[in-house]
Coordinates of N, CA and C in Angstrom, one line a residue:
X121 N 114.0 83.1 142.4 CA 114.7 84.4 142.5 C 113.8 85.6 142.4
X122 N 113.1 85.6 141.7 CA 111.8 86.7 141.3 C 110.8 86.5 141.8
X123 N 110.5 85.4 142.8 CA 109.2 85.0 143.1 C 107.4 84.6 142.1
X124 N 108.3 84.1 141.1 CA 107.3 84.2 140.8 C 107.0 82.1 140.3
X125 N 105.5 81.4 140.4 CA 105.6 80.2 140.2 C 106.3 79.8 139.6
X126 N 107.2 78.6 139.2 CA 107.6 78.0 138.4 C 106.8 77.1 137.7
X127 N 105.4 77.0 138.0 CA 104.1 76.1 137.3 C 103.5 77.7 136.4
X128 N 103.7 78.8 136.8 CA 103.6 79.7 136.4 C 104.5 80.1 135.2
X129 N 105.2 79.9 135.2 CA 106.2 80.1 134.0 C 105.8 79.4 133.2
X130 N 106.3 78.1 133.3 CA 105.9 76.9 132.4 C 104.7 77.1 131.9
X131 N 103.7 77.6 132.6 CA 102.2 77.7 131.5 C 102.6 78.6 130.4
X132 N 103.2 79.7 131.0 CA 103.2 81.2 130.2 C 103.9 80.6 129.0
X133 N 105.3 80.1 129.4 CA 106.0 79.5 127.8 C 105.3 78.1 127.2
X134 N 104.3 77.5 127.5 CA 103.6 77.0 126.9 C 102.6 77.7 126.0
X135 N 102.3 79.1 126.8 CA 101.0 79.5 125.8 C 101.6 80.1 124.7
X136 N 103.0 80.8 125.0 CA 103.4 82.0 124.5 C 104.3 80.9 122.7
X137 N 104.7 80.1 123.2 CA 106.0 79.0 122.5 C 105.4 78.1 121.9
X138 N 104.8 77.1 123.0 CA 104.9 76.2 122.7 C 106.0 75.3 123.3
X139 N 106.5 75.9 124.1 CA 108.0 75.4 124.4 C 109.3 75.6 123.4
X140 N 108.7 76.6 122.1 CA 109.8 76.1 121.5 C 110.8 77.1 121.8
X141 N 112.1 77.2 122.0 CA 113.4 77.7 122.3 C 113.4 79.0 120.9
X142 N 113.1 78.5 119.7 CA 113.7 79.2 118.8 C 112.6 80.1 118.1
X143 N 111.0 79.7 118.8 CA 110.1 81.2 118.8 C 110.4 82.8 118.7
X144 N 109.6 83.0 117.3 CA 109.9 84.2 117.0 C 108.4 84.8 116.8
X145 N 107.7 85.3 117.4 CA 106.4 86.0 116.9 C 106.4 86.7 115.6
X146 N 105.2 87.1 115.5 CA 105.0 88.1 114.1 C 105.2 89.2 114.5
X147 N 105.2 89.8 115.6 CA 105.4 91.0 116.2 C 107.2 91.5 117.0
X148 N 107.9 90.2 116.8 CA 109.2 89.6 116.9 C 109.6 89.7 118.4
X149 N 108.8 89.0 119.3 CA 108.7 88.1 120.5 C 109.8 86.9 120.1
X150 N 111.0 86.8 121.6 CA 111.9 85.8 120.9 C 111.6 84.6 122.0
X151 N 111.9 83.5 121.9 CA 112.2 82.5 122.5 C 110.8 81.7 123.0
X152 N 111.4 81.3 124.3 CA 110.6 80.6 124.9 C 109.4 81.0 125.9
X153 N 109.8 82.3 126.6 CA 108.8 83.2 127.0 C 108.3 84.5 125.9
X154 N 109.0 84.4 124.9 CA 108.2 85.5 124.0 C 108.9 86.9 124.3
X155 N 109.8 87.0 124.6 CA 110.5 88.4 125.3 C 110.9 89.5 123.9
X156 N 110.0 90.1 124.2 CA 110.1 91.5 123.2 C 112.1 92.3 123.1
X157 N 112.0 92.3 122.3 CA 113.7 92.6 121.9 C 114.0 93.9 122.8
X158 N 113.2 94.6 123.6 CA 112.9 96.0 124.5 C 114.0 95.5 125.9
X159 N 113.1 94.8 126.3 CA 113.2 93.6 127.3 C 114.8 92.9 127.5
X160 N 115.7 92.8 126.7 CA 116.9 92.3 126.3 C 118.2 93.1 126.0
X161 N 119.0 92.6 127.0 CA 120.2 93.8 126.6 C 121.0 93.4 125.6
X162 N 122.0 94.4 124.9 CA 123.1 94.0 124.0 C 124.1 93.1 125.0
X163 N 124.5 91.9 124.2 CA 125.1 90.9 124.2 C 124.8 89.2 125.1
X164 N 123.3 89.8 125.0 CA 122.4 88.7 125.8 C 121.9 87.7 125.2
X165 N 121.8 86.7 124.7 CA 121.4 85.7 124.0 C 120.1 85.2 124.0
X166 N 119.0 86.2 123.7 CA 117.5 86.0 124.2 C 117.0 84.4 123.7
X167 N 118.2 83.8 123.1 CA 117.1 82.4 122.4 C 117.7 81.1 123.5
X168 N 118.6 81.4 123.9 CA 119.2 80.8 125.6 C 118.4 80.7 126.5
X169 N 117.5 79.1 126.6 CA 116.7 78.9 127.3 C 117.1 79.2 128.7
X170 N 117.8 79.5 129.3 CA 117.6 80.1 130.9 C 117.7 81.8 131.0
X171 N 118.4 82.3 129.8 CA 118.5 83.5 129.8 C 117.3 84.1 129.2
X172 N 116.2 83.6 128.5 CA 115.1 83.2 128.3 C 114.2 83.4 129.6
X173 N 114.5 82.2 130.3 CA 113.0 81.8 131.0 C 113.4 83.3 132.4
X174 N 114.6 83.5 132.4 CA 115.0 84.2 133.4 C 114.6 85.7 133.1
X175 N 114.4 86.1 131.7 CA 114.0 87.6 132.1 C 112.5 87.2 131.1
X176 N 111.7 86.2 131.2 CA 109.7 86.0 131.1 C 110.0 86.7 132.9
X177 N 110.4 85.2 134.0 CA 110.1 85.8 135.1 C 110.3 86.8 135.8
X178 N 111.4 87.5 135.4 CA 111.5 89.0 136.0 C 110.5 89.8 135.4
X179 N 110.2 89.8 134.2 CA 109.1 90.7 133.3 C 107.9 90.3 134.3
X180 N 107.4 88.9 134.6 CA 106.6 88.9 135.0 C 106.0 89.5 136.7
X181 N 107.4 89.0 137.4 CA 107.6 89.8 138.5 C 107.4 90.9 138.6
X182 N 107.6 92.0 137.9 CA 107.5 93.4 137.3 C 106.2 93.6 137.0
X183 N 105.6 93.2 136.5 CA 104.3 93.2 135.8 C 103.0 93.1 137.4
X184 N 103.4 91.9 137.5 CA 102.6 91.3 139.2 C 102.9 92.7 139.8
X185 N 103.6 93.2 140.2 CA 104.0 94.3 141.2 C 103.3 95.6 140.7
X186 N 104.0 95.9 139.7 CA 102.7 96.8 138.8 C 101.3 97.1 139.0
X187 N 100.8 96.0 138.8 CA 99.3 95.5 138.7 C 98.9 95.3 140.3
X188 N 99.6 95.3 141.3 CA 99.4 95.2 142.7 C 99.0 93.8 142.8
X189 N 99.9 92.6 142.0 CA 99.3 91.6 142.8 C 98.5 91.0 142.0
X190 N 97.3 92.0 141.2 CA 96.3 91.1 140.2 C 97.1 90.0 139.3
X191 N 97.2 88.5 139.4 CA 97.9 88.3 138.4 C 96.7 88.5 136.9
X192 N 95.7 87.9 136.6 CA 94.8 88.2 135.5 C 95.3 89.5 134.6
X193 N 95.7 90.9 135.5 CA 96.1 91.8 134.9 C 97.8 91.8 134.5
X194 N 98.0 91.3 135.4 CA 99.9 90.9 134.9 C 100.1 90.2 133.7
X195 N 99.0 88.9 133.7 CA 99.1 88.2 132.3 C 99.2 88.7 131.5
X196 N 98.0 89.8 131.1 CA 97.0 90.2 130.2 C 98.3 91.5 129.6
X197 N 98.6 91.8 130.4 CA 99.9 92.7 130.5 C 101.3 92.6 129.8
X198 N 101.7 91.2 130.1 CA 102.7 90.4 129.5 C 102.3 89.9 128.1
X199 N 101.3 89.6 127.7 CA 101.0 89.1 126.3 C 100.4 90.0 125.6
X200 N 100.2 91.7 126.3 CA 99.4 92.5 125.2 C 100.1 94.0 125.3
X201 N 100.9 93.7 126.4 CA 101.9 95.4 127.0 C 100.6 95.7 127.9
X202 N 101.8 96.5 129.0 CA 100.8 97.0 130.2 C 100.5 98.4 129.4
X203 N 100.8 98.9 128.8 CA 99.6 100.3 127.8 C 98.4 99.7 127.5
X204 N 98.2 98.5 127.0 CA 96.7 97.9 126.8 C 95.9 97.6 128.1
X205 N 96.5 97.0 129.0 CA 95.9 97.1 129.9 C 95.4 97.7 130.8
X206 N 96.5 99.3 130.8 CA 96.2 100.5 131.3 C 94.9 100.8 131.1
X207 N 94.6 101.2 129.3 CA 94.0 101.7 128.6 C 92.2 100.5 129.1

């Protein structure tokens, strides 16, 4: 739907999780892709693995586009905010 890998995703919530569904960072990243509470509307269930994996890939989609394509910078983007990688 977002075009973005599905071997791609799966790495991201592997690095981000661990796979696990009920991940909460220290910085309070929820789920399975790590989705910052910003990122998530009222009445969305961010620990809902497809409602989950569905907005890592749009964030990520977003991010790719941003960055023109670089993925390296999209990553880097997704796990640090695109202000850091602006900067």
């Amino acid at each position: 739907r977002h075009g973005v890998d599905p071997l791609l995703i799966a790495a991201v919530a592997e690095a981000e999780s661990n796979f696990r569904v009920d991940a909460v960072s220290p910085k309070g990243a929820l789920g399975l892709m790590q989705v910052m509470p910003m990122h998530v509307d009222d009445g969305v269930e961010p620990f809902d693995p497809e409602v989950n994996l569905e907005l890592g890939a749009a964030l990520l989609a977003e991010l790719t586009s941003r960055f023109d394509g670089r993925l390296e910078l999209a990553l880097a983007a997704y796990h640090a905010g695109p202000g850091a990688v602006q900067r």
